[in-house]
mmCIF file of C-alpha atoms and ligand atoms in Angstrom:
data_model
loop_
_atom_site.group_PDB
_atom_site.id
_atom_site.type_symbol
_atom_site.label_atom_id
_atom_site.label_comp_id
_atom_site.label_asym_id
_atom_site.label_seq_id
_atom_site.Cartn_x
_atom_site.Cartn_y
_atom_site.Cartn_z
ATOM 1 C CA UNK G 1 -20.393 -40.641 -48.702
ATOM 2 C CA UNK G 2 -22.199 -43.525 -48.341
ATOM 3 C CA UNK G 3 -26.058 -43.247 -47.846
ATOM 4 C CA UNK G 4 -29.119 -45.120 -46.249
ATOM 5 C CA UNK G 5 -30.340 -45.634 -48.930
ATOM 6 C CA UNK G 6 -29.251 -44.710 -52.523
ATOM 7 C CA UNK G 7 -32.916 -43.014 -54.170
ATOM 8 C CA UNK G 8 -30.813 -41.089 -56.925
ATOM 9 C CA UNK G 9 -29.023 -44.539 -58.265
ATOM 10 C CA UNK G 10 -32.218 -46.217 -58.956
ATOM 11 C CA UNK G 11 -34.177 -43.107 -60.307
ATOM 12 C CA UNK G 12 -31.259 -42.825 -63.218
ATOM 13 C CA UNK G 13 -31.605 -46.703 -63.750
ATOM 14 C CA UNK G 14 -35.555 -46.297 -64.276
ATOM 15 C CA UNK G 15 -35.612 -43.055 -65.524
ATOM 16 C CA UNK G 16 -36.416 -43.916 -69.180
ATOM 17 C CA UNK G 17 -39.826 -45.838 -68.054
ATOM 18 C CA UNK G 18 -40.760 -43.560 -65.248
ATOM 19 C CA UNK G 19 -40.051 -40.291 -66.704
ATOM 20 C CA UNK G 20 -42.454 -41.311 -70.163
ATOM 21 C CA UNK G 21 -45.625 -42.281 -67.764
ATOM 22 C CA UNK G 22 -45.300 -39.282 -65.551
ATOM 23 C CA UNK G 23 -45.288 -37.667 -68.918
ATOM 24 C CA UNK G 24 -48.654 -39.597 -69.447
ATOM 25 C CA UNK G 25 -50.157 -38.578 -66.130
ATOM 26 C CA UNK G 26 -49.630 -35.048 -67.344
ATOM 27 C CA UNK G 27 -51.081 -34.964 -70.357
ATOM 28 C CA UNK G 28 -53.771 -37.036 -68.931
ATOM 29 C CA UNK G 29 -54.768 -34.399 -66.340
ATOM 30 C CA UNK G 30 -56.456 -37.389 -65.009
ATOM 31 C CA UNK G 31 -54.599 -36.904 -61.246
ATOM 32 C CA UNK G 32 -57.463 -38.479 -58.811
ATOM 33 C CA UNK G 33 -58.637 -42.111 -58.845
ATOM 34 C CA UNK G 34 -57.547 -42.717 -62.274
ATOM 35 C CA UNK G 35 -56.444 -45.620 -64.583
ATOM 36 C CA UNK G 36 -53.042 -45.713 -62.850
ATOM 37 C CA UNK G 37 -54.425 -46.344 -59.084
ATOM 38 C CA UNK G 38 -56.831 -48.759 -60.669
ATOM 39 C CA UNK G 39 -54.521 -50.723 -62.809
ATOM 40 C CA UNK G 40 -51.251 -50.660 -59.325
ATOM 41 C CA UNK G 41 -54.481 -51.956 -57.273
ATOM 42 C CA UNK G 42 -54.953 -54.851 -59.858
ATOM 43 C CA UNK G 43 -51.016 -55.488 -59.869
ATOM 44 C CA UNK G 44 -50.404 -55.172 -56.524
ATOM 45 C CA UNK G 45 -53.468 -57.428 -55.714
ATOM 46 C CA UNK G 46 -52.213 -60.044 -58.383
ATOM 47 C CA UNK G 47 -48.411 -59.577 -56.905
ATOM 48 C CA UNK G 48 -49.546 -60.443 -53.702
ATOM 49 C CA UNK G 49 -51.740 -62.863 -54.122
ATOM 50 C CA UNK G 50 -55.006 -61.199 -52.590
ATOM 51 C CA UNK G 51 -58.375 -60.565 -53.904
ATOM 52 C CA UNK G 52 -58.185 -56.674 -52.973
ATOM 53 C CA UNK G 53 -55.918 -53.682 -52.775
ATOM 54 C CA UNK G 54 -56.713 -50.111 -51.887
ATOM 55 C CA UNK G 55 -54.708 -47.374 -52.592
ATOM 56 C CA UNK G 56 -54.702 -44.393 -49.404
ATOM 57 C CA UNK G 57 -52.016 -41.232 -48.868
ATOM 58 C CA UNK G 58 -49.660 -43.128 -46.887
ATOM 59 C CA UNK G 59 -48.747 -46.368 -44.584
ATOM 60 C CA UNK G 60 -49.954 -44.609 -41.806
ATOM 61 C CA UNK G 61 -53.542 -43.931 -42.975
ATOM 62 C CA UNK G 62 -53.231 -47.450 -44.250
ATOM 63 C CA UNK G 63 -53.332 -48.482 -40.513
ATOM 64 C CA UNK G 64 -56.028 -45.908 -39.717
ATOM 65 C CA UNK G 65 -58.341 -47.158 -42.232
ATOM 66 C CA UNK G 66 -57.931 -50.646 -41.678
ATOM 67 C CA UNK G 67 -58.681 -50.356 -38.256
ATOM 68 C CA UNK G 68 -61.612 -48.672 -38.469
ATOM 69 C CA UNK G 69 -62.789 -50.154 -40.758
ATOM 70 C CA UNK G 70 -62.668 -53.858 -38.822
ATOM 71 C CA UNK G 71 -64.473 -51.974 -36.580
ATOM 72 C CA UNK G 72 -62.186 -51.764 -33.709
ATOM 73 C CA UNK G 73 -62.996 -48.819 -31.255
ATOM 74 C CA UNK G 74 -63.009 -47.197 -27.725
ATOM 75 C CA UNK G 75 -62.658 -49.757 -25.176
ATOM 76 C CA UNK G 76 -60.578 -52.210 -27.344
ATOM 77 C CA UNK G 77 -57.562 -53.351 -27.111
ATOM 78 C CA UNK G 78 -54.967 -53.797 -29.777
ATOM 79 C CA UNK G 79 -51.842 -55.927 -28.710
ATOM 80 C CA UNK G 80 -48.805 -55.061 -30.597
ATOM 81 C CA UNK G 81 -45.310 -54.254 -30.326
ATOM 82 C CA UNK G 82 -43.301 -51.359 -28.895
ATOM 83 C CA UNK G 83 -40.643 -51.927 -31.013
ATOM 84 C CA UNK G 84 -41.730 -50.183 -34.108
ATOM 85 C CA UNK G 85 -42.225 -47.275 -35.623
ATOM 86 C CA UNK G 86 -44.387 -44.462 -33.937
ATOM 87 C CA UNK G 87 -47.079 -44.428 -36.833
ATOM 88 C CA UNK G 88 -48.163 -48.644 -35.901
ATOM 89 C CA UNK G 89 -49.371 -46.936 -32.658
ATOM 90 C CA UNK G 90 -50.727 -44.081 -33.763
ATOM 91 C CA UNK G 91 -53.411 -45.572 -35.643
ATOM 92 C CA UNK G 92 -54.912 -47.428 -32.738
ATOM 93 C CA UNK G 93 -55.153 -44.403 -30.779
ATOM 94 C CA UNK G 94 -56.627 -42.747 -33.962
ATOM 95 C CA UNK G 95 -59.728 -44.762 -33.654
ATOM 96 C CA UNK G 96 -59.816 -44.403 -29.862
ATOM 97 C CA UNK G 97 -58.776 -47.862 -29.243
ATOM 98 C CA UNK G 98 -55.536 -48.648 -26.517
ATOM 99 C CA UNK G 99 -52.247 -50.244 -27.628
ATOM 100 C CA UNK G 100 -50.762 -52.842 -25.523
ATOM 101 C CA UNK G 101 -47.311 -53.503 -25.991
ATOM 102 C CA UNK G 102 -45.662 -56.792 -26.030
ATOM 103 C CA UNK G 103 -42.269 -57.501 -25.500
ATOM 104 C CA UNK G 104 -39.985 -59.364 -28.874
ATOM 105 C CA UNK G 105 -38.426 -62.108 -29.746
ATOM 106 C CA UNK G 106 -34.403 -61.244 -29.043
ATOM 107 C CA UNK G 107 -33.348 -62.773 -32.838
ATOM 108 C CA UNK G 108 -36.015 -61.615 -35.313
ATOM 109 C CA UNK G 109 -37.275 -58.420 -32.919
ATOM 110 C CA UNK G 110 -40.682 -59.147 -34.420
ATOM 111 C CA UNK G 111 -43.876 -60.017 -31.638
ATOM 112 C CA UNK G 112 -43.348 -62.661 -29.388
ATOM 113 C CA UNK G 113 -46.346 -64.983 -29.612
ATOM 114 C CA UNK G 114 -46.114 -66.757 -26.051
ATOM 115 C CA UNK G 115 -46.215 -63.041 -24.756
ATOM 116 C CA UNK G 116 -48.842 -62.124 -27.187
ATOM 117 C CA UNK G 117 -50.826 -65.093 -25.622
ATOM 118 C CA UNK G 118 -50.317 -63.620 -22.157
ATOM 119 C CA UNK G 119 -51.167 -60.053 -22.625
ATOM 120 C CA UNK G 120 -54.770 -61.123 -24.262
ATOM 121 C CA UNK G 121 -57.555 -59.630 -22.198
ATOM 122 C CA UNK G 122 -61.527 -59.449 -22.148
ATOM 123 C CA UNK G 123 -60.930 -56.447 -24.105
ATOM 124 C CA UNK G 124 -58.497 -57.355 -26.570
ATOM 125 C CA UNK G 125 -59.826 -57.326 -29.829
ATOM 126 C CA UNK G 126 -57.164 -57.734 -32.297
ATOM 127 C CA UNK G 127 -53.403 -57.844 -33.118
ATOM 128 C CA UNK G 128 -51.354 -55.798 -35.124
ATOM 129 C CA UNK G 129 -48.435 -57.430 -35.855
ATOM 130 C CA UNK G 130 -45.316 -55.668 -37.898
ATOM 131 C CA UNK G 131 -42.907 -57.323 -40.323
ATOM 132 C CA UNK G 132 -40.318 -55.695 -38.856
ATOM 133 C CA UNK G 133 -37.187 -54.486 -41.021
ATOM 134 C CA UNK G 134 -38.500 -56.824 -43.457
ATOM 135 C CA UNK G 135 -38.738 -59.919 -42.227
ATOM 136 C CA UNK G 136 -41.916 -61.790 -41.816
ATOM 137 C CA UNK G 137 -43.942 -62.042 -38.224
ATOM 138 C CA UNK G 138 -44.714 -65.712 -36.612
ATOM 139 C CA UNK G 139 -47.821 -65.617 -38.546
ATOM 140 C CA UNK G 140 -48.645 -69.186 -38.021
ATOM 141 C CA UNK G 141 -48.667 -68.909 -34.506
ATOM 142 C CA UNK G 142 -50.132 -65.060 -34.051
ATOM 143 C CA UNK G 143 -53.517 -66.622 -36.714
ATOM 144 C CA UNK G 144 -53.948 -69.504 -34.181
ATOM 145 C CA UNK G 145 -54.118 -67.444 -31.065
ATOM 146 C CA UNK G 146 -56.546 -64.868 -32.968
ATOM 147 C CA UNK G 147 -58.596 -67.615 -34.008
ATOM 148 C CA UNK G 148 -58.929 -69.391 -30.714
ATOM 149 C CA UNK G 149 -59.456 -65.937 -29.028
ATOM 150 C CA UNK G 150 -62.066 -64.128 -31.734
ATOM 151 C CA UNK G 151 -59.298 -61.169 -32.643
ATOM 152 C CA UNK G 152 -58.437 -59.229 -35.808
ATOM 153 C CA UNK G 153 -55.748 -59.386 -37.333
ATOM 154 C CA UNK G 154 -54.324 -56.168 -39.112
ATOM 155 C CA UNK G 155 -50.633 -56.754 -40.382
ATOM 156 C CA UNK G 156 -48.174 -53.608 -40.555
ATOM 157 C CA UNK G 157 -46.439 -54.378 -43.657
ATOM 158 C CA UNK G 158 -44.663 -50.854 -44.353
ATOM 159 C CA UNK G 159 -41.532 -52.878 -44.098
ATOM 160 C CA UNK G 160 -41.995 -55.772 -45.581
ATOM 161 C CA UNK G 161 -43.369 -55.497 -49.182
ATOM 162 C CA UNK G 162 -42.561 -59.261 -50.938
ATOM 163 C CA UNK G 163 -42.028 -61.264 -48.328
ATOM 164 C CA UNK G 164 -43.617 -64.254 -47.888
ATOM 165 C CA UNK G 165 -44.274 -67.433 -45.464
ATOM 166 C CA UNK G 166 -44.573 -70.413 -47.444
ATOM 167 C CA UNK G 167 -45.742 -68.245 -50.787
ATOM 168 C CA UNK G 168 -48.086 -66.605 -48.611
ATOM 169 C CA UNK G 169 -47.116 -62.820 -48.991
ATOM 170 C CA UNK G 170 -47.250 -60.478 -46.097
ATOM 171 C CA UNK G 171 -50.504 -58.629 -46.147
ATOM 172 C CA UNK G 172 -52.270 -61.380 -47.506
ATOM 173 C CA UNK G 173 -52.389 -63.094 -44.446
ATOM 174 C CA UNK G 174 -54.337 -61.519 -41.816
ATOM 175 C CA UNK G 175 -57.657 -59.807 -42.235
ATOM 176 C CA UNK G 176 -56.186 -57.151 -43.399
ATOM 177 C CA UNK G 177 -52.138 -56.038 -44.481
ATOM 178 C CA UNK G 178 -51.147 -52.371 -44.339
ATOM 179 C CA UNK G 179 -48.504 -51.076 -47.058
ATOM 180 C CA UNK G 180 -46.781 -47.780 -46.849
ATOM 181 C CA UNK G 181 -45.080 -46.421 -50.324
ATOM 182 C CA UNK G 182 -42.465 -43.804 -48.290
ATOM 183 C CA UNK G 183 -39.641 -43.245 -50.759
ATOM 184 C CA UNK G 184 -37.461 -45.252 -48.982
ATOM 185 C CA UNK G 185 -39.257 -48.152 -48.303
ATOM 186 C CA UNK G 186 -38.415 -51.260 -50.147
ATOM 187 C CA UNK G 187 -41.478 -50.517 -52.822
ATOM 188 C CA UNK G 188 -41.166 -46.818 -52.948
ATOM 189 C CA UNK G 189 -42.852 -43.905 -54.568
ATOM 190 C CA UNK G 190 -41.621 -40.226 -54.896
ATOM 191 C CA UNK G 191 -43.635 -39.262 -52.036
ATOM 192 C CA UNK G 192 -46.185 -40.273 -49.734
ATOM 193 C CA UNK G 193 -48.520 -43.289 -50.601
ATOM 194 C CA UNK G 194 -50.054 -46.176 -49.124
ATOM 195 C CA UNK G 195 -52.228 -49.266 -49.381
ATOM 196 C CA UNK G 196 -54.461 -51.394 -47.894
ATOM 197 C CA UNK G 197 -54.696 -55.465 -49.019
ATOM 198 C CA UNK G 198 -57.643 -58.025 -47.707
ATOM 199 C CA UNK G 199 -59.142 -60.753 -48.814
ATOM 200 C CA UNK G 200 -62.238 -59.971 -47.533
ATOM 201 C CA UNK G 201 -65.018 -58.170 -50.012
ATOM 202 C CA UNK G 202 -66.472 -56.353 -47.822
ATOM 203 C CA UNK G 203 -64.118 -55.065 -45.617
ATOM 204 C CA UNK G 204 -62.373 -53.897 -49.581
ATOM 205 C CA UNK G 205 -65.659 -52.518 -50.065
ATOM 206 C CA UNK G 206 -66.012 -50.315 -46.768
ATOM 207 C CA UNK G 207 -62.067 -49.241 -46.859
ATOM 208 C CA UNK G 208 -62.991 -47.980 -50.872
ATOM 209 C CA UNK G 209 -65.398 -45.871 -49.311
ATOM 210 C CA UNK G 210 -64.215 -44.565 -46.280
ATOM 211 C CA UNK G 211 -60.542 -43.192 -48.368
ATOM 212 C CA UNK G 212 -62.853 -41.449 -50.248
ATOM 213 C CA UNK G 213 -65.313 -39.074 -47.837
ATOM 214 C CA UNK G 214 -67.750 -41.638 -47.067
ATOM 215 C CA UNK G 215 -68.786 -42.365 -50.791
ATOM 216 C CA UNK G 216 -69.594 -45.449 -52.814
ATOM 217 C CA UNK G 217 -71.984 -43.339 -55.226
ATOM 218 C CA UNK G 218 -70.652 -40.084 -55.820
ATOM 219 C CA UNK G 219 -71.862 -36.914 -53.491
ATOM 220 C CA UNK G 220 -73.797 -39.715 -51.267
ATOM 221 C CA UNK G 221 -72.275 -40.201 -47.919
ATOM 222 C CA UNK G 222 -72.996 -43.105 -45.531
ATOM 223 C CA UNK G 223 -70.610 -42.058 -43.095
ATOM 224 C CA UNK G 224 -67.824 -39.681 -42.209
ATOM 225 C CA UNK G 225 -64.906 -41.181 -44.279
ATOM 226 C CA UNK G 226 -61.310 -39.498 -45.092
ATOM 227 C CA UNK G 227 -59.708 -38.082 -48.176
ATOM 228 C CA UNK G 228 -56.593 -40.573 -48.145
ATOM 229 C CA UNK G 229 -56.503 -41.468 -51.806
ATOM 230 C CA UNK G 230 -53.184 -42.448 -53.562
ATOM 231 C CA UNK G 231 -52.932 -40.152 -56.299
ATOM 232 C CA UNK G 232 -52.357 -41.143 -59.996
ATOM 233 C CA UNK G 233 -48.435 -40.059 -60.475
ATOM 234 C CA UNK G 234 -47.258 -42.270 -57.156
ATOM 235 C CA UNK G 235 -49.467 -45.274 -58.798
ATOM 236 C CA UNK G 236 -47.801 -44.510 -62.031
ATOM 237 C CA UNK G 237 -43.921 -44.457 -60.367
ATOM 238 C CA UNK G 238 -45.381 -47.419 -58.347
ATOM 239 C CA UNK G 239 -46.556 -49.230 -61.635
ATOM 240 C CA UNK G 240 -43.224 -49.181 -62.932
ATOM 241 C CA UNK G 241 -41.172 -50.373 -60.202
ATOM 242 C CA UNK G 242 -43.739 -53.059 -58.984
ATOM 243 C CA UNK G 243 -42.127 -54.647 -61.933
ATOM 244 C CA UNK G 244 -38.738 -54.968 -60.429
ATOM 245 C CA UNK G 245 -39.906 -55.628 -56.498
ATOM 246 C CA UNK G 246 -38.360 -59.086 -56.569
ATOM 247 C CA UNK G 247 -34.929 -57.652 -58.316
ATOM 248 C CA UNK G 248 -34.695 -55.137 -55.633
ATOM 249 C CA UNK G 249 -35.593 -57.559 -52.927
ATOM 250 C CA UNK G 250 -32.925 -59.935 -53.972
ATOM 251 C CA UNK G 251 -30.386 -57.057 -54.068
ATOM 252 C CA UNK G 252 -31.279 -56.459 -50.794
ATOM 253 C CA UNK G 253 -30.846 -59.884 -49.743
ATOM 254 C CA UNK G 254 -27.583 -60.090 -52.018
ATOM 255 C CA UNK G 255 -26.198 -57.246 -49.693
ATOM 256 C CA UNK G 256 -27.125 -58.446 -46.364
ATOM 257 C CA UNK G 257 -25.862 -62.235 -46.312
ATOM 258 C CA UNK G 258 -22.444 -60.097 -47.788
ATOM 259 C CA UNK G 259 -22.706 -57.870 -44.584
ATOM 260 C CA UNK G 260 -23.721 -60.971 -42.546
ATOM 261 C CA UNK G 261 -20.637 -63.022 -43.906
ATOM 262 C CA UNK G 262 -17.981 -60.039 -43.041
ATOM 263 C CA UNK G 263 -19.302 -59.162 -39.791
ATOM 264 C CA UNK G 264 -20.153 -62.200 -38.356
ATOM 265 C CA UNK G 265 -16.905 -62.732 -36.141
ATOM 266 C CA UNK G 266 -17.496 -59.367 -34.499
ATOM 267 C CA UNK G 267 -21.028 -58.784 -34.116
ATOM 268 C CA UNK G 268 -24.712 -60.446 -34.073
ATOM 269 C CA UNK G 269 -25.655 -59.918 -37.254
ATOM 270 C CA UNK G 270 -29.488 -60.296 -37.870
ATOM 271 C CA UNK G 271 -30.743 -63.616 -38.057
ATOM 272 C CA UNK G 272 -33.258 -65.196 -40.570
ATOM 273 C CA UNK G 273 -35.880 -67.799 -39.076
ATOM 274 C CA UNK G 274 -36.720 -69.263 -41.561
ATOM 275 C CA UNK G 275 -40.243 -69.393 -41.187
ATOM 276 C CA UNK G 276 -40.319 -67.038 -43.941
ATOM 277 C CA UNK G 277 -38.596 -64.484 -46.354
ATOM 278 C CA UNK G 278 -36.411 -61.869 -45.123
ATOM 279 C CA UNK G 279 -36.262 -58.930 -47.637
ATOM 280 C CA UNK G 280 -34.290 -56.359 -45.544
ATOM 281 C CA UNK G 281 -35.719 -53.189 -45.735
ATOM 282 C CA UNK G 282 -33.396 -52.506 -43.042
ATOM 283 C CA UNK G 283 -29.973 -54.347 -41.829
ATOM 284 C CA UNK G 284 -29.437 -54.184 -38.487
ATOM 285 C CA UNK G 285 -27.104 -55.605 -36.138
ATOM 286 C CA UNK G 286 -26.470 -55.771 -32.654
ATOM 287 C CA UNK G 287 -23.365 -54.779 -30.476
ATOM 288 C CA UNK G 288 -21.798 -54.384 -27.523
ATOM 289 C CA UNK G 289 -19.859 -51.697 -29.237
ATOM 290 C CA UNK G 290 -22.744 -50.219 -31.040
ATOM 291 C CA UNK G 291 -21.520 -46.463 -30.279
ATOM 292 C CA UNK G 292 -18.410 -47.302 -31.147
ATOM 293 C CA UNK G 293 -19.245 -48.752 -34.457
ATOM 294 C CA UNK G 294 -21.611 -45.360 -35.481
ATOM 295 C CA UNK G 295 -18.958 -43.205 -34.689
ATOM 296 C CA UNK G 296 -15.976 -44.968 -36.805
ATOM 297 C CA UNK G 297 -19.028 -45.386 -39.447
ATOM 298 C CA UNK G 298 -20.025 -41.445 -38.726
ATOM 299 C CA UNK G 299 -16.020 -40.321 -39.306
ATOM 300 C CA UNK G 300 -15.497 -42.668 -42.280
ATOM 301 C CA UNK G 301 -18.401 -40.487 -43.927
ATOM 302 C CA UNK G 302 -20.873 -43.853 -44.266
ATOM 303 C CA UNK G 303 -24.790 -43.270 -42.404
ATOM 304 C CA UNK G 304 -26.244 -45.710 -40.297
ATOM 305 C CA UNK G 305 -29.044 -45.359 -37.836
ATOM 306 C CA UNK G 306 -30.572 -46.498 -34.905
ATOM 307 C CA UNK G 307 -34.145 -47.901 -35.556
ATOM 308 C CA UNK G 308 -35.202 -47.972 -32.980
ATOM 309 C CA UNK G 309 -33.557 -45.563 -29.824
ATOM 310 C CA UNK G 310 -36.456 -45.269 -27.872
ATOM 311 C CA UNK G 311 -38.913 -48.053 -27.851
ATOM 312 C CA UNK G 312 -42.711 -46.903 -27.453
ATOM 313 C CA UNK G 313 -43.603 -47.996 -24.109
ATOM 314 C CA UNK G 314 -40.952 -45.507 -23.189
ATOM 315 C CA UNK G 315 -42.448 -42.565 -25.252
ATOM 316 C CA UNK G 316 -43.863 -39.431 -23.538
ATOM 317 C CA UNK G 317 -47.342 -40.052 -25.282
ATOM 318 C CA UNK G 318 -47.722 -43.014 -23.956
ATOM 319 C CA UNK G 319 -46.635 -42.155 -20.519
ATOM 320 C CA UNK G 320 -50.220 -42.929 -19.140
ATOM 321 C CA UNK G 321 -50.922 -46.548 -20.023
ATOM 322 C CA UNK G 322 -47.318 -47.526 -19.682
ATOM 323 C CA UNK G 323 -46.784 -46.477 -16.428
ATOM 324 C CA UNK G 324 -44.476 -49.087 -14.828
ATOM 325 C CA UNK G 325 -44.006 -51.454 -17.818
ATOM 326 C CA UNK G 326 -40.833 -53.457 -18.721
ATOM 327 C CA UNK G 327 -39.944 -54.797 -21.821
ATOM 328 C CA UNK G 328 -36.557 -56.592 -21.229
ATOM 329 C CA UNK G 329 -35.835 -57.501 -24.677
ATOM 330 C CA UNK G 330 -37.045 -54.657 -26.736
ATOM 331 C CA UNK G 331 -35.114 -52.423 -23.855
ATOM 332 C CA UNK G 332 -31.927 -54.516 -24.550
ATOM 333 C CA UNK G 333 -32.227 -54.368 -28.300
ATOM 334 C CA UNK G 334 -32.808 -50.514 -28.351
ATOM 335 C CA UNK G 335 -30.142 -50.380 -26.608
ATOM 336 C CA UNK G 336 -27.438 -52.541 -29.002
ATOM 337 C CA UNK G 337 -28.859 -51.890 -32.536
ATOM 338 C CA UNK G 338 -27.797 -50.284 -35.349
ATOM 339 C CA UNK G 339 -29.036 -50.229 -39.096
ATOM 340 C CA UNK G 340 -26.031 -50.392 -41.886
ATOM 341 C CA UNK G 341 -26.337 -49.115 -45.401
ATOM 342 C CA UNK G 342 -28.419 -50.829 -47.567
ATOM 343 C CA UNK G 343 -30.578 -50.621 -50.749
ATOM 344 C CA UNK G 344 -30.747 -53.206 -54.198
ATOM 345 C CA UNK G 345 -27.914 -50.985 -55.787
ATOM 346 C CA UNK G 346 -24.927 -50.766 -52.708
ATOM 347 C CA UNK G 347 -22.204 -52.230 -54.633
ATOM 348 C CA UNK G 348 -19.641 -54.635 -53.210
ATOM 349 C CA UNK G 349 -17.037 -52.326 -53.002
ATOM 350 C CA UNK G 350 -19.333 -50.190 -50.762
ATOM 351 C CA UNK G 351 -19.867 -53.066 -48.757
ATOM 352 C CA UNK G 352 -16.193 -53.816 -48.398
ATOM 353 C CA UNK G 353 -15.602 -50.438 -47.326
ATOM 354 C CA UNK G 354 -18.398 -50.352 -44.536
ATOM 355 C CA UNK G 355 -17.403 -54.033 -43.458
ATOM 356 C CA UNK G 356 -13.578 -52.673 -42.675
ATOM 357 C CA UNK G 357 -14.308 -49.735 -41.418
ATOM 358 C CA UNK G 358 -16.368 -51.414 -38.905
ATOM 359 C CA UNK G 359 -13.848 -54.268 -38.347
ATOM 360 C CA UNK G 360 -11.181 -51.607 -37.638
ATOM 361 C CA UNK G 361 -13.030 -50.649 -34.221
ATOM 362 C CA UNK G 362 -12.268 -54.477 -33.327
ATOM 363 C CA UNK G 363 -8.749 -54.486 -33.948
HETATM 364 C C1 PLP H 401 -43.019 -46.377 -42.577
HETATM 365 C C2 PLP H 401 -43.812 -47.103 -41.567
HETATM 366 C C3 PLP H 401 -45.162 -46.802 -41.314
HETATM 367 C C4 PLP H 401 -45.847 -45.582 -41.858
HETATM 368 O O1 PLP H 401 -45.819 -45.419 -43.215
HETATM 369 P P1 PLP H 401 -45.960 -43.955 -43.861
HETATM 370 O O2 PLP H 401 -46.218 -44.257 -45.300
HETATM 371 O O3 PLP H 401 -44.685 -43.228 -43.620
HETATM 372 O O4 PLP H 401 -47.127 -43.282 -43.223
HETATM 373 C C5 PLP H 401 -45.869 -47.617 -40.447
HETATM 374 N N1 PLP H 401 -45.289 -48.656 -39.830
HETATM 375 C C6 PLP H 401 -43.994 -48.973 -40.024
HETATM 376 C C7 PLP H 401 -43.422 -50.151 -39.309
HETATM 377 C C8 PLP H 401 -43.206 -48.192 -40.888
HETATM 378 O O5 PLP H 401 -41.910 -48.502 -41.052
#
């Protein structure tokens, strides 16, 4: 069996360090808002190159928070794209705001920023671009258009943890960059966690507030706020393996241009543009063949997945305000793509064996 991605592998290879500051947390019985979330939120600030980082429960409240906290609200707009995971959505109907979905580019299957340009309204009153599968958005272009049209710009970086344009890490480039610490995600915890970066002090200062009930001074309340805190065992897991980020990233990286090599005659495999770093949190191709290749993969006993089968726009929830839309090229890549194996430990031997079983359906 070959999985998605291989959690036990790297727990056994950091085991030593992780196990001893659990331990720590423990003894501490300091669990809340502690010296661990502190010191990740100085790290992860310092890692990527941004003045401030605050810790929440997950990637999705990451969103939530940042959005209300830049203010957007019923009546706004928030262009973004369908492509993505249900939770980039979620949060701008969280704070009573209305996505509009914008079609992708057909090689990195991030936002396209000529249809971004298109789509912006009166209304529209930010952007909320995601680094999808790990590879940067057109940043460059996406800042211009919010600048010359007054938007926000929140950046869904649950996928894309260390990579950078030009040095310039993801999250760190927009108002505000949205981190989710899922297990499986390429800087994961051992459950849920998130985090919110900006460079902006007080935006830091109202997102510190509003994770924690409202409060800057405990038991006073300005405003309704949330409890989405990251608690101190994820920072403390988090701690440890923000310390080997780049290691795992260039595993990941390792593995794909291997895949990308092998697989290259016989399918599109995904394609770098070089405008920044790729750090493949997932690998996915596109095919022709693409149920073919899952079910050799399926009977061979290796997992893939289809990220994603059914792009937003086409979702029951958002039946209403999609009424009638068409998005060619995120309904053509639904259609052909499939996510292989991968994770900083798949060996090359694994590799080999996914790369013939899938070359066997060609044959
Ligand atoms: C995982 C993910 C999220 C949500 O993160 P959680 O920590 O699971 O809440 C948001 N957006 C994208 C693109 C994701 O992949």
């Amino acid at each position: 069996m070959i999985p998605m991605v291989d959690l036990k592998n790297q727990y056994q290879r950091l085991k030593a360090e992780i196990d001893a500051e659990l331990a720590g947390v423990l003894e501490s019985t300091h669990f809340i808002l502690g010296p661990n979330v502190q010191a990740f939120e100085q790290e992860a600030a310092e890692y990527l190159g941004v003045k401030h980082a605050i810790g929440c429960a997950s990637g999705t409240d990451a969103l939530h928070l940042a959005l209300r906290a830049a203010g957007i609200g019923p009546g706004d707009e928030v262009i973004t794209p369908a492509f993505t995971f249900i939770a980039t959505a979620e949060a701008i109907r969280y704070v009573g705001a209305t996505p509009v979905f914008v079609d992708i580019r057909p090689d990195t299957f991030n936002l396209d920023a000529d249809q971004v340009a298109a789509a912006i309204s009166e209304r529209t009153r930010a952007l909320l671009p995601v680094h999808l599968f790990g590879q940067p958005a057109d940043m460059p272009a996406l800042m211009a258009l919010a600048e010359k049209h007054d938007l926000k710009v929140i950046e869904d970086c649950a996928q894309s943890f260390g990579a950078d344009i030009d040095g310039r890490m993801t999250g760190g480039i927009g108002l505000a960059g949205c981190h989710s610490f899922f297990p499986s995600k390429n800087l994961g915890a051992y459950g849920d966690g998130g985090m919110v970066t900006t460079n902006d002090d007080a935006l830091a200062e109202h997102l510190r507030s509003l994770r924690n009930h409202g409060s800057k001074v405990r038991y006073h309340h300005d405003e309704i706020g949330y409890n989405s805190r990251l608690d101190e065992m994820q920072a403390a897991i988090l701690r440890v393996k923000l310390r080997h980020i780049d290691e795992f990233n260039q595993g990941r990286r390792r593995a794909a241009h291997a895949y990308s090599e092998a697989l290259k005659d016989v399918v599109t495999p995904p394609v770098e543009d070089g405008l920044g770093t790729h750090v493949y949190h997932q690998y996915t191709l596109l095919s022709e063949r693409r149920d073919d290749i899952q079910k050799a993969l399926q009977a061979a006993d290796i997992a893939c997945a289809i990220y994603y089968p059914i792009p937003l726009h086409q979702q029951k929830v958002f039946a209403d305000e999609c009424a009638g839309l068409s998005l060619p090229v995120t309904e053509d890549v639904s259609r052909r793509c499939l996510s292989l194996p991968i994770f900083p430990e798949l060996a090359d031997a694994q590799i080999e064996t996914i790369v013939s079983t899938i070359h066997q359906v060609f044959v």
